[in-house]
Every structure is written in structure tokens, then in C-alpha cells.
mmCIF file of C-alpha atoms in Angstrom:
data_model
loop_
_atom_site.group_PDB
_atom_site.id
_atom_site.type_symbol
_atom_site.label_atom_id
_atom_site.label_comp_id
_atom_site.label_asym_id
_atom_site.label_seq_id
_atom_site.Cartn_x
_atom_site.Cartn_y
_atom_site.Cartn_z
ATOM 1 C CA MET J 1 23.687 -9.093 -114.093
ATOM 2 C CA SER J 2 24.498 -9.043 -110.430
ATOM 3 C CA THR J 3 23.705 -11.903 -108.116
ATOM 4 C CA ILE J 4 22.584 -11.684 -104.394
ATOM 5 C CA GLN J 5 23.549 -14.588 -102.209
ATOM 6 C CA VAL J 6 21.791 -15.293 -98.882
ATOM 7 C CA LYS J 7 23.615 -17.283 -96.274
ATOM 8 C CA ARG J 8 21.609 -18.920 -93.505
ATOM 9 C CA MET J 9 23.461 -19.480 -90.231
ATOM 10 C CA THR J 10 22.760 -22.422 -88.085
ATOM 11 C CA SER J 11 23.042 -22.355 -84.333
ATOM 12 C CA ALA J 12 26.445 -23.837 -84.653
ATOM 13 C CA SER J 13 27.582 -21.032 -86.877
ATOM 14 C CA ALA J 14 25.799 -18.182 -84.896
ATOM 15 C CA PRO J 15 28.158 -15.636 -83.301
ATOM 16 C CA ASN J 16 28.901 -16.109 -79.595
ATOM 17 C CA ARG J 17 27.438 -13.185 -77.594
ATOM 18 C CA GLU J 18 29.366 -14.202 -74.462
ATOM 19 C CA ALA J 19 32.713 -14.225 -76.192
ATOM 20 C CA PRO J 20 32.832 -12.341 -79.477
ATOM 21 C CA PRO J 21 35.773 -12.635 -81.780
ATOM 22 C CA GLY J 22 38.875 -11.206 -80.251
ATOM 23 C CA GLY J 23 38.156 -12.727 -76.726
ATOM 24 C CA ARG J 24 36.552 -9.579 -75.250
ATOM 25 C CA SER J 25 33.339 -9.890 -73.083
ATOM 26 C CA ARG J 26 30.319 -7.762 -73.779
ATOM 27 C CA PRO J 27 29.488 -5.002 -71.151
ATOM 28 C CA TRP J 28 26.459 -6.765 -69.597
ATOM 29 C CA SER J 29 28.164 -10.023 -68.851
ATOM 30 C CA GLY J 30 29.603 -8.733 -65.505
ATOM 31 C CA LEU J 31 26.174 -7.518 -64.350
ATOM 32 C CA THR J 32 24.738 -10.918 -65.105
ATOM 33 C CA ARG J 33 27.315 -12.639 -62.990
ATOM 34 C CA PHE J 34 26.732 -10.118 -60.121
ATOM 35 C CA ALA J 35 22.985 -10.732 -60.220
ATOM 36 C CA GLU J 36 23.525 -14.445 -60.053
ATOM 37 C CA GLU J 37 26.029 -14.243 -57.167
ATOM 38 C CA THR J 38 24.698 -15.708 -53.810
ATOM 39 C CA ALA J 39 27.624 -15.029 -51.472
ATOM 40 C CA GLY J 40 26.808 -12.405 -48.739
ATOM 41 C CA ASP J 41 23.026 -12.732 -48.897
ATOM 42 C CA VAL J 42 22.642 -12.914 -45.074
ATOM 43 C CA ALA J 43 24.784 -9.836 -44.524
ATOM 44 C CA ILE J 44 22.709 -7.854 -46.974
ATOM 45 C CA ILE J 45 19.415 -8.965 -45.378
ATOM 46 C CA PHE J 46 20.754 -8.168 -41.891
ATOM 47 C CA GLY J 47 21.880 -4.768 -43.037
ATOM 48 C CA LEU J 48 18.434 -4.008 -44.400
ATOM 49 C CA MET J 49 16.734 -5.221 -41.173
ATOM 50 C CA ALA J 50 19.215 -3.795 -38.662
ATOM 51 C CA MET J 51 17.693 -0.344 -38.569
ATOM 52 C CA ALA J 52 14.187 -1.703 -37.942
ATOM 53 C CA MET J 53 15.493 -4.041 -35.224
ATOM 54 C CA PHE J 54 17.342 -1.244 -33.471
ATOM 55 C CA MET J 55 14.223 0.935 -33.627
ATOM 56 C CA PHE J 56 12.097 -1.788 -31.998
ATOM 57 C CA ILE J 57 14.693 -2.355 -29.252
ATOM 58 C CA GLY J 58 14.966 1.377 -28.643
ATOM 59 C CA ALA J 59 11.188 1.719 -28.502
ATOM 60 C CA ALA J 60 11.034 -1.090 -25.919
ATOM 61 C CA VAL J 61 13.602 0.727 -23.772
ATOM 62 C CA ASP J 62 11.646 3.984 -24.011
ATOM 63 C CA ILE J 63 8.358 2.255 -23.152
ATOM 64 C CA GLY J 64 9.988 0.549 -20.171
ATOM 65 C CA ARG J 65 11.270 3.870 -18.863
ATOM 66 C CA TRP J 66 7.825 5.413 -19.391
ATOM 67 C CA LEU J 67 6.061 2.618 -17.486
ATOM 68 C CA ASN J 68 8.501 2.893 -14.596
ATOM 69 C CA ALA J 69 8.060 6.662 -14.314
ATOM 70 C CA ARG J 70 4.296 6.375 -14.739
ATOM 71 C CA ASP J 71 3.900 3.749 -11.979
ATOM 72 C CA GLN J 72 5.968 5.799 -9.543
ATOM 73 C CA THR J 73 4.055 8.955 -10.399
ATOM 74 C CA ILE J 74 0.624 7.370 -9.908
ATOM 75 C CA ALA J 75 1.704 5.811 -6.594
ATOM 76 C CA ALA J 76 3.027 9.177 -5.453
ATOM 77 C CA ILE J 77 -0.204 10.944 -6.430
ATOM 78 C CA ASP J 78 -2.309 8.337 -4.606
ATOM 79 C CA ALA J 79 -0.302 8.775 -1.405
ATOM 80 C CA ALA J 80 -0.291 12.544 -1.741
ATOM 81 C CA VAL J 81 -4.047 13.039 -2.183
ATOM 82 C CA LEU J 82 -4.722 10.693 0.749
ATOM 83 C CA ALA J 83 -2.321 12.671 2.922
ATOM 84 C CA GLY J 84 -3.935 15.908 1.793
ATOM 85 C CA GLY J 85 -7.388 14.490 2.468
ATOM 86 C CA ARG J 86 -6.383 13.423 5.962
ATOM 87 C CA THR J 87 -5.034 16.897 6.664
ATOM 88 C CA LEU J 88 -8.239 18.434 5.333
ATOM 89 C CA GLN J 89 -10.405 16.134 7.451
ATOM 90 C CA SER J 90 -8.516 16.586 10.714
ATOM 91 C CA ALA J 91 -7.834 20.319 10.357
ATOM 92 C CA THR J 92 -8.507 22.399 13.461
ATOM 93 C CA ASN J 93 -8.216 25.777 11.735
ATOM 94 C CA PRO J 94 -10.726 26.136 8.867
ATOM 95 C CA ALA J 95 -8.974 29.283 7.619
ATOM 96 C CA THR J 96 -5.796 27.404 6.729
ATOM 97 C CA ALA J 97 -7.219 23.911 6.169
ATOM 98 C CA GLN J 98 -7.097 23.976 2.358
ATOM 99 C CA ALA J 99 -3.621 25.493 2.158
ATOM 100 C CA ASP J 100 -2.343 23.003 4.728
ATOM 101 C CA ALA J 101 -3.874 20.096 2.781
ATOM 102 C CA ILE J 102 -2.258 21.221 -0.483
ATOM 103 C CA ALA J 103 1.110 21.711 1.216
ATOM 104 C CA MET J 104 0.933 18.254 2.796
ATOM 105 C CA ALA J 105 0.008 16.618 -0.507
ATOM 106 C CA LYS J 106 2.869 18.398 -2.291
ATOM 107 C CA ARG J 107 5.326 17.304 0.397
ATOM 108 C CA TYR J 108 4.254 13.656 0.125
ATOM 109 C CA TYR J 109 4.466 13.801 -3.663
ATOM 110 C CA ASP J 110 7.948 15.343 -3.748
ATOM 111 C CA GLN J 111 9.297 12.800 -1.276
ATOM 112 C CA THR J 112 7.819 9.836 -3.142
ATOM 113 C CA VAL J 113 9.147 10.828 -6.584
ATOM 114 C CA ALA J 114 12.599 11.807 -5.337
ATOM 115 C CA ASN J 115 14.172 8.722 -6.965
ATOM 116 C CA ARG J 116 11.995 8.694 -10.080
ATOM 117 C CA LEU J 117 13.557 8.898 -13.559
ATOM 118 C CA SER J 118 14.185 12.433 -14.721
ATOM 119 C CA LEU J 119 11.236 13.975 -16.552
ATOM 120 C CA LYS J 120 11.159 16.516 -19.352
ATOM 121 C CA SER J 121 8.399 18.333 -17.475
ATOM 122 C CA ASP J 122 6.257 17.870 -14.378
ATOM 123 C CA THR J 123 3.320 20.258 -14.000
ATOM 124 C CA ILE J 124 1.351 18.183 -11.467
ATOM 125 C CA GLN J 125 -0.296 20.388 -8.839
ATOM 126 C CA PHE J 126 -2.742 19.624 -6.019
ATOM 127 C CA VAL J 127 -6.022 21.437 -5.577
ATOM 128 C CA VAL J 128 -8.935 21.350 -3.141
ATOM 129 C CA GLY J 129 -12.382 21.165 -4.716
ATOM 130 C CA ASP J 130 -16.010 20.192 -4.153
ATOM 131 C CA ASN J 131 -16.515 22.958 -1.582
ATOM 132 C CA GLY J 132 -13.496 21.919 0.418
ATOM 133 C CA THR J 133 -14.308 18.209 0.557
ATOM 134 C CA SER J 134 -11.842 16.736 -1.944
ATOM 135 C CA VAL J 135 -8.178 16.791 -2.933
ATOM 136 C CA THR J 136 -7.209 16.060 -6.529
ATOM 137 C CA ILE J 137 -4.598 17.049 -9.118
ATOM 138 C CA THR J 138 -4.129 19.078 -12.244
ATOM 139 C CA GLY J 139 -1.332 18.968 -14.806
ATOM 140 C CA ASN J 140 0.737 16.114 -16.177
ATOM 141 C CA GLY J 141 4.249 14.820 -16.569
ATOM 142 C CA GLU J 142 6.304 14.007 -19.672
ATOM 143 C CA ILE J 143 9.349 11.790 -20.095
ATOM 144 C CA ARG J 144 11.853 12.042 -22.949
ATOM 145 C CA THR J 145 12.136 9.196 -25.476
ATOM 146 C CA PRO J 146 15.711 9.194 -26.890
ATOM 147 C CA PHE J 147 15.134 6.275 -29.273
ATOM 148 C CA MET J 148 11.580 6.976 -30.370
ATOM 149 C CA ALA J 149 12.634 10.539 -31.102
ATOM 150 C CA LEU J 150 14.223 9.158 -34.283
ATOM 151 C CA ALA J 151 10.674 8.430 -35.442
ATOM 152 C CA GLY J 152 9.442 11.880 -34.379
ATOM 153 C CA ILE J 153 8.059 10.884 -30.941
ATOM 154 C CA ARG J 154 10.132 13.015 -28.588
ATOM 155 C CA GLU J 155 8.190 12.563 -25.317
ATOM 156 C CA LEU J 156 5.366 10.548 -23.727
ATOM 157 C CA GLN J 157 2.778 11.803 -21.233
ATOM 158 C CA LEU J 158 2.582 9.905 -17.958
ATOM 159 C CA LEU J 159 -1.154 10.449 -17.414
ATOM 160 C CA LYS J 160 -4.102 10.507 -19.784
ATOM 161 C CA SER J 161 -4.871 14.001 -21.025
ATOM 162 C CA SER J 162 -8.573 13.553 -20.222
ATOM 163 C CA GLY J 163 -7.807 13.405 -16.497
ATOM 164 C CA PHE J 164 -9.924 10.257 -16.245
ATOM 165 C CA GLU J 165 -7.331 8.416 -14.127
ATOM 166 C CA ASN J 166 -6.345 11.338 -11.909
ATOM 167 C CA SER J 167 -6.511 10.344 -8.235
ATOM 168 C CA LYS J 168 -9.028 12.086 -6.001
ATOM 169 C CA ALA J 169 -9.583 11.873 -2.246
ATOM 170 C CA MET J 170 -13.245 12.590 -1.544
ATOM 171 C CA LEU J 171 -14.228 13.239 2.061
ATOM 172 C CA ALA J 172 -17.610 12.770 3.642
ATOM 173 C CA VAL J 173 -17.150 15.777 5.909
ATOM 174 C CA GLY J 174 -19.838 15.698 8.574
ATOM 175 C CA GLY J 175 -21.391 12.673 6.877
ATOM 176 C CA ASN J 176 -20.725 8.957 6.926
ATOM 177 C CA ALA J 177 -19.171 6.205 4.849
ATOM 178 C CA GLU J 178 -22.581 4.613 4.098
ATOM 179 C CA MET J 179 -21.625 1.539 6.108
ATOM 180 C CA ASN J 180 -21.108 0.609 9.737
ATOM 181 C CA LEU J 181 -17.501 0.609 10.966
ATOM 182 C CA GLU J 182 -16.077 -1.200 13.971
ATOM 183 C CA ILE J 183 -12.355 -0.624 14.534
ATOM 184 C CA SER J 184 -10.078 -1.884 17.287
ATOM 185 C CA MET J 185 -6.719 -0.132 17.728
ATOM 186 C CA MET J 186 -3.948 -1.866 19.658
ATOM 187 C CA LEU J 187 -1.448 0.753 20.835
ATOM 188 C CA ASP J 188 2.040 -0.139 22.041
ATOM 189 C CA VAL J 189 2.820 1.604 25.339
ATOM 190 C CA SER J 190 5.920 -0.438 26.195
ATOM 191 C CA GLY J 191 9.133 1.242 27.277
ATOM 192 C CA SER J 192 10.684 1.037 23.807
ATOM 193 C CA MET J 193 8.144 3.594 22.566
ATOM 194 C CA GLY J 194 9.949 6.190 24.673
ATOM 195 C CA GLU J 195 12.731 6.482 22.095
ATOM 196 C CA GLY J 196 12.557 9.801 20.305
ATOM 197 C CA ASP J 197 9.037 10.940 19.450
ATOM 198 C CA LYS J 198 7.543 7.488 18.930
ATOM 199 C CA LEU J 199 4.863 7.819 21.600
ATOM 200 C CA GLN J 200 3.667 11.241 20.460
ATOM 201 C CA GLU J 201 3.680 10.212 16.804
ATOM 202 C CA MET J 202 1.582 7.158 17.672
ATOM 203 C CA LYS J 203 -0.869 9.323 19.592
ATOM 204 C CA ASP J 204 -1.145 11.802 16.718
ATOM 205 C CA ALA J 205 -1.797 9.000 14.217
ATOM 206 C CA ALA J 206 -4.396 7.372 16.483
ATOM 207 C CA LYS J 207 -6.245 10.664 16.988
ATOM 208 C CA ASP J 208 -6.179 11.302 13.232
ATOM 209 C CA LEU J 209 -7.862 7.951 12.685
ATOM 210 C CA VAL J 210 -10.523 8.740 15.293
ATOM 211 C CA ASN J 211 -11.209 12.121 13.677
ATOM 212 C CA ILE J 212 -11.540 10.534 10.246
ATOM 213 C CA VAL J 213 -13.620 7.426 10.926
ATOM 214 C CA VAL J 214 -15.912 8.617 13.730
ATOM 215 C CA TRP J 215 -18.366 10.845 11.902
ATOM 216 C CA ALA J 216 -20.862 13.258 13.396
ATOM 217 C CA ASP J 217 -24.071 11.676 12.104
ATOM 218 C CA GLN J 218 -24.470 8.302 13.821
ATOM 219 C CA GLY J 219 -28.145 7.968 12.885
ATOM 220 C CA SER J 220 -28.131 5.770 9.785
ATOM 221 C CA TYR J 221 -24.632 4.321 10.006
ATOM 222 C CA THR J 222 -22.453 3.945 13.075
ATOM 223 C CA SER J 223 -18.705 4.063 13.528
ATOM 224 C CA LYS J 224 -17.001 2.973 16.744
ATOM 225 C CA VAL J 225 -13.382 2.609 17.838
ATOM 226 C CA ALA J 226 -11.865 0.544 20.666
ATOM 227 C CA ILE J 227 -8.548 1.440 22.301
ATOM 228 C CA VAL J 228 -6.378 -1.516 23.409
ATOM 229 C CA PRO J 229 -3.076 -0.404 24.999
ATOM 230 C CA PHE J 230 -0.531 -3.149 25.715
ATOM 231 C CA SER J 231 2.991 -3.602 27.008
ATOM 232 C CA GLY J 232 4.065 -6.813 28.771
ATOM 233 C CA ASP J 233 0.409 -7.523 29.543
ATOM 234 C CA VAL J 234 -3.071 -6.061 29.047
ATOM 235 C CA ARG J 235 -5.183 -4.235 31.628
ATOM 236 C CA PRO J 236 -8.888 -5.153 31.067
ATOM 237 C CA PRO J 237 -11.676 -2.728 32.040
ATOM 238 C CA ALA J 238 -12.460 -2.986 35.741
ATOM 239 C CA GLY J 239 -16.000 -4.166 35.108
ATOM 240 C CA MET J 240 -14.809 -7.201 33.170
ATOM 241 C CA TRP J 241 -12.518 -8.718 35.801
ATOM 242 C CA SER J 242 -15.037 -11.041 37.401
ATOM 243 C CA LEU J 243 -16.147 -12.229 33.953
ATOM 244 C CA VAL J 244 -12.828 -13.079 32.312
ATOM 245 C CA THR J 245 -10.642 -14.300 35.200
ATOM 246 C CA ASP J 246 -11.021 -17.240 37.526
ATOM 247 C CA PRO J 247 -12.026 -15.997 41.021
ATOM 248 C CA LEU J 248 -10.478 -19.115 42.571
ATOM 249 C CA TRP J 249 -6.990 -18.303 41.389
ATOM 250 C CA PRO J 250 -4.725 -17.686 44.379
ATOM 251 C CA ASP J 251 -3.634 -14.230 45.369
ATOM 252 C CA SER J 252 -0.019 -15.298 44.930
ATOM 253 C CA ARG J 253 1.924 -17.996 43.163
ATOM 254 C CA ALA J 254 5.323 -19.444 43.876
ATOM 255 C CA ASN J 255 5.879 -20.337 40.227
ATOM 256 C CA PRO J 256 4.057 -17.810 38.025
ATOM 257 C CA ASP J 257 3.219 -19.172 34.599
ATOM 258 C CA GLY J 258 1.892 -16.131 32.818
ATOM 259 C CA GLY J 259 2.953 -12.624 31.968
ATOM 260 C CA ASN J 260 6.224 -11.242 33.292
ATOM 261 C CA GLY J 261 7.332 -13.830 35.857
ATOM 262 C CA ASN J 262 9.345 -16.994 35.405
ATOM 263 C CA GLY J 263 10.746 -17.559 38.906
ATOM 264 C CA ASN J 264 9.757 -17.393 42.551
ATOM 265 C CA ASN J 265 11.412 -14.132 43.606
ATOM 266 C CA ASN J 266 14.096 -15.739 45.728
ATOM 267 C CA GLY J 267 11.676 -18.093 47.412
ATOM 268 C CA ASN J 268 8.896 -15.553 47.939
ATOM 269 C CA SER J 269 5.512 -15.870 46.269
ATOM 270 C CA TRP J 270 4.590 -13.406 43.547
ATOM 271 C CA PRO J 271 1.277 -11.566 44.034
ATOM 272 C CA LYS J 272 -1.273 -11.395 41.262
ATOM 273 C CA THR J 273 -1.763 -8.179 39.311
ATOM 274 C CA ALA J 274 -4.717 -6.347 37.782
ATOM 275 C CA CYS J 275 -3.581 -7.432 34.302
ATOM 276 C CA VAL J 276 -3.841 -10.507 32.125
ATOM 277 C CA ALA J 277 -1.450 -12.531 30.006
ATOM 278 C CA GLU J 278 -2.022 -14.871 27.093
ATOM 279 C CA ARG J 279 -4.657 -17.562 27.257
ATOM 280 C CA THR J 280 -3.683 -21.210 27.361
ATOM 281 C CA GLY J 281 -5.258 -24.410 26.121
ATOM 282 C CA ASN J 282 -7.448 -24.950 23.090
ATOM 283 C CA ASP J 283 -8.717 -21.357 23.065
ATOM 284 C CA SER J 284 -5.307 -19.693 23.132
ATOM 285 C CA HIS J 285 -5.670 -18.425 19.555
ATOM 286 C CA LYS J 286 -9.446 -18.088 19.347
ATOM 287 C CA ASP J 287 -12.005 -15.439 20.238
ATOM 288 C CA THR J 288 -13.946 -17.825 22.457
ATOM 289 C CA LEU J 289 -15.743 -15.920 25.209
ATOM 290 C CA ALA J 290 -13.859 -16.112 28.493
ATOM 291 C CA THR J 291 -16.081 -18.176 30.801
ATOM 292 C CA LEU J 292 -15.736 -21.065 33.211
ATOM 293 C CA GLY J 293 -13.009 -23.338 31.911
ATOM 294 C CA THR J 294 -11.786 -20.848 29.293
ATOM 295 C CA TYR J 295 -10.693 -17.945 31.497
ATOM 296 C CA VAL J 296 -7.793 -15.735 30.444
ATOM 297 C CA MET J 297 -4.623 -15.894 32.533
ATOM 298 C CA ARG J 298 -3.772 -13.357 35.216
ATOM 299 C CA THR J 299 -0.225 -12.071 35.537
ATOM 300 C CA TYR J 300 1.895 -12.452 38.648
ATOM 301 C CA THR J 301 4.879 -10.173 39.207
ATOM 302 C CA SER J 302 7.351 -9.720 42.022
ATOM 303 C CA SER J 303 5.894 -6.285 42.807
ATOM 304 C CA GLY J 304 2.263 -7.095 42.157
ATOM 305 C CA ASN J 305 2.169 -4.296 39.574
ATOM 306 C CA CYS J 306 1.212 -4.594 35.930
ATOM 307 C CA SER J 307 3.619 -3.818 33.138
ATOM 308 C CA THR J 308 0.905 -1.732 31.485
ATOM 309 C CA PRO J 309 0.456 1.597 33.336
ATOM 310 C CA SER J 310 -2.883 2.358 34.975
ATOM 311 C CA SER J 311 -3.589 4.844 32.164
ATOM 312 C CA GLY J 312 -3.532 1.956 29.695
ATOM 313 C CA SER J 313 -6.710 0.065 30.551
ATOM 314 C CA VAL J 314 -8.690 -1.261 27.597
ATOM 315 C CA MET J 315 -11.475 1.013 26.334
ATOM 316 C CA PRO J 316 -14.282 -0.913 24.576
ATOM 317 C CA MET J 317 -15.704 0.497 21.359
ATOM 318 C CA SER J 318 -17.094 4.009 21.507
ATOM 319 C CA ASN J 319 -18.129 6.796 19.137
ATOM 320 C CA ASN J 320 -17.445 9.503 21.718
ATOM 321 C CA LYS J 321 -14.613 11.447 20.082
ATOM 322 C CA THR J 322 -13.810 13.395 23.223
ATOM 323 C CA ALA J 323 -13.518 10.265 25.364
ATOM 324 C CA LEU J 324 -11.440 8.465 22.722
ATOM 325 C CA THR J 325 -9.099 11.441 22.290
ATOM 326 C CA ASN J 326 -8.675 11.878 26.044
ATOM 327 C CA LYS J 327 -7.878 8.175 26.378
ATOM 328 C CA ILE J 328 -5.169 8.425 23.729
ATOM 329 C CA ASN J 329 -3.694 11.637 25.154
ATOM 330 C CA GLY J 330 -3.460 10.089 28.630
ATOM 331 C CA LEU J 331 -1.408 7.044 27.654
ATOM 332 C CA THR J 332 1.957 6.622 29.405
ATOM 333 C CA LEU J 333 4.798 4.132 28.994
ATOM 334 C CA GLY J 334 6.013 1.126 30.924
ATOM 335 C CA GLY J 335 6.949 -2.529 30.699
ATOM 336 C CA GLY J 336 7.998 -4.881 27.944
ATOM 337 C CA THR J 337 6.315 -5.710 24.642
ATOM 338 C CA ALA J 338 3.776 -8.545 24.361
ATOM 339 C CA GLY J 339 2.177 -7.806 21.013
ATOM 340 C CA HIS J 340 0.425 -11.164 20.887
ATOM 341 C CA ILE J 341 -1.631 -10.281 23.980
ATOM 342 C CA GLY J 342 -2.514 -6.888 22.550
ATOM 343 C CA THR J 343 -3.586 -8.541 19.301
ATOM 344 C CA ALA J 344 -5.830 -10.998 21.173
ATOM 345 C CA TRP J 345 -7.625 -8.268 23.119
ATOM 346 C CA ALA J 346 -8.026 -6.082 20.067
ATOM 347 C CA TYR J 347 -9.754 -9.117 18.524
ATOM 348 C CA TYR J 348 -11.981 -9.615 21.568
ATOM 349 C CA MET J 349 -13.253 -6.032 21.478
ATOM 350 C CA ILE J 350 -14.784 -6.504 18.015
ATOM 351 C CA SER J 351 -15.777 -10.163 18.317
ATOM 352 C CA PRO J 352 -19.542 -10.810 18.435
ATOM 353 C CA LYS J 353 -18.764 -13.707 20.796
ATOM 354 C CA TRP J 354 -17.779 -11.164 23.450
ATOM 355 C CA ALA J 355 -20.815 -8.924 22.960
ATOM 356 C CA SER J 356 -22.643 -10.350 25.989
ATOM 357 C CA ILE J 357 -20.072 -9.021 28.498
ATOM 358 C CA LEU J 358 -19.455 -5.638 26.881
ATOM 359 C CA PRO J 359 -21.373 -2.416 27.591
ATOM 360 C CA LEU J 360 -24.472 -1.891 25.467
ATOM 361 C CA ALA J 361 -22.926 0.936 23.426
ATOM 362 C CA SER J 362 -19.797 -1.150 22.815
ATOM 363 C CA LYS J 363 -21.346 -4.411 21.668
ATOM 364 C CA PRO J 364 -20.044 -5.648 18.280
ATOM 365 C CA VAL J 365 -22.688 -6.586 15.745
ATOM 366 C CA ALA J 366 -22.964 -10.134 14.433
ATOM 367 C CA TYR J 367 -20.762 -11.086 11.492
ATOM 368 C CA THR J 368 -23.871 -11.605 9.370
ATOM 369 C CA ALA J 369 -25.459 -8.241 10.255
ATOM 370 C CA PRO J 370 -26.289 -5.958 7.285
ATOM 371 C CA LYS J 371 -24.095 -2.928 6.739
ATOM 372 C CA ASN J 372 -26.916 -0.514 7.527
ATOM 373 C CA LYS J 373 -29.314 -0.448 10.440
#
């Protein structure tokens, strides 16, 4: 009869899984130690995050380049459509007006974006619409995105595809701006404007402004422009002399204290001129009406002549385009540069405080007057 013996093993007598007989480790013991190892954790985490970090940095660079190109493009478009609109408004040949406006807008645009970041494409074009009364754009621009291309975004458009933010210069040809305008232009006719084409360029710009802001229909809303030439002094309109200068001032002065003179011409008195210098006293920087006690200063020069040529007398506000244009065309040069006097008289011509001594058609409206009649 055979006998079966059962031997129960206690924990003390259980075989060691870590180190079996013979001293050899089981296969999974190395993996266990690797899983429990903590050295190099930061390097592993950084390695896993590095790609995402580099993508974010690259995206920021691409977005920065896009914003820079977009801002320059929008600024260029704004300037271009305004230039095209001005050309359209002041055109003298209706047959070529639209082509000239488009060409001018394109020239302004190209010059403004000359230093812009390189684009993948630029299809922006200028067109005239609304029956020849507006200048706007078509097309768009795209800039490459080297970093975002790794995520499949290879370019970004500079403008919204809907065209919602496209600039547009809308002209009220033959109409008005739905508000009253009073503008005073101070024009430098001093000798320094004789360099190159400065004088002619100033005249062209001034006439452009007159053509744009003085509209044909002056019924509901008015627009008027004053012309204030200046050099070393200002030549007021003849009819204002007795109102703005002191009639008791002497015809000559040994020590002139206004305008061009600062001596006595080798002992001889300097005669007064037909021009004025800066005001003195408490009203020197105000638009207080020139009356008794607040008169403006006359100029005294060794020759008795003004610095400002006779063609440069002040023209109070007017909406007569022909008269304004003729005044601008007739300006000549002479004398030094006293911009502060020109600024003061440009102020006077639109100041309601001076309305009482200006011609009826040139009177400025009160500051509180409504914009329409």
C-alpha cells in the first residue's frame, strides 16, 4: 500500500522569486527596477514637451510677421485710396480721370509697401466704382508661415476674405460733406520756399484742397477757405488796417520793436510798413479782437517795405473757387519766415471774435452754431 505525503511550506520555507537557487535573477526583475528608477525624469518630460513648446514659439513668430505685414498693408491701402480719391476729385480731364486715379493709388501703394516683409502673393488692385465716385480695392495678400507649416498652415491672408475691412474713399462729387466747413490755410511764401519746386508743390496742394472741400452746392451746407500767406510778417487786407492797427503810431521809429528791425539803420528812423508783426501783451497768444488797447503791431523796416510780397495779402474766407485759385497762383516769394505770425492770422480768420470786422461772406460762425443752417 503506497502512501502520499503532503508537505506544507511556510513563508520561511517558500522559494525566493527574486533569487532562485543558483543565484540567477528572473527575467522581469530588471524591468521592475527600470520602472522604479527616478533618475532623468525632468529630461524625459522636457523631451516630451519640447516639440509643443517649439511649435508655440514658432507660431508666435509667424503671427508677429503676419501682424507686421498686415498693418503695413492696411496703412498703404488707406493712403492709396485717399490719393486716388483726391486725383478723382480734382481731375480736369473726365476721360482719363478714373485711369489717373487708379494709377495714383497704385503708385502710393507700391511706395508704401516697398519695405514690407516679402509676401507669398499680393493680388491687391484698385478700382473705381459707384459711378466714378469711389476708389476701393479688390484682391488680397498672403504671407508664408514657415513654422505653422509644420501643422499644415502654410500661409495666412492679410485681409478678411469677405472684404468687410477693405478701405474705400467715397467722394461727394458735386455734393457736400453734410456739415459746414471753415478752413484757414497759412501758406509760407518766405525766400526758403524758392528751393527746388517747393513753391509750386505748395500751390498745387493748396489748390487740391480748395477743389476738394469747396463743393458746388452751398445751399444746405457751406464750405469756405481763407488764404493767409506769411513770410517775415503778414499783410492784412487793406480794409482792415484802420481796425487792427493803432492810427497814432508814428510813421517812423528809431528803435523798431516788431517784425524785421532791431536797430536804427545807422541813426536813421525806420518807416512803418503795410504789414504787421506779432502782438504783445496779454493778448499775444489769444484771438482777442484787435481794438483800442489790443492792437496788433506794425512792422518797421529800413526800406519801409514788407517782407511779404504785395501778392501775399490775407484773403478772408471765401467759397469762390476761381478767386481762391487765382490768389494761390499769384503768390510770390520774399522775406524771412515768421510762422508764429502766420499761425496767429490763420486763427483770426476763423475766430468768431473777429467776425464783426470781416466781410459778410467771410464771417466765421459762432463756436456753438449747429453744423447745418
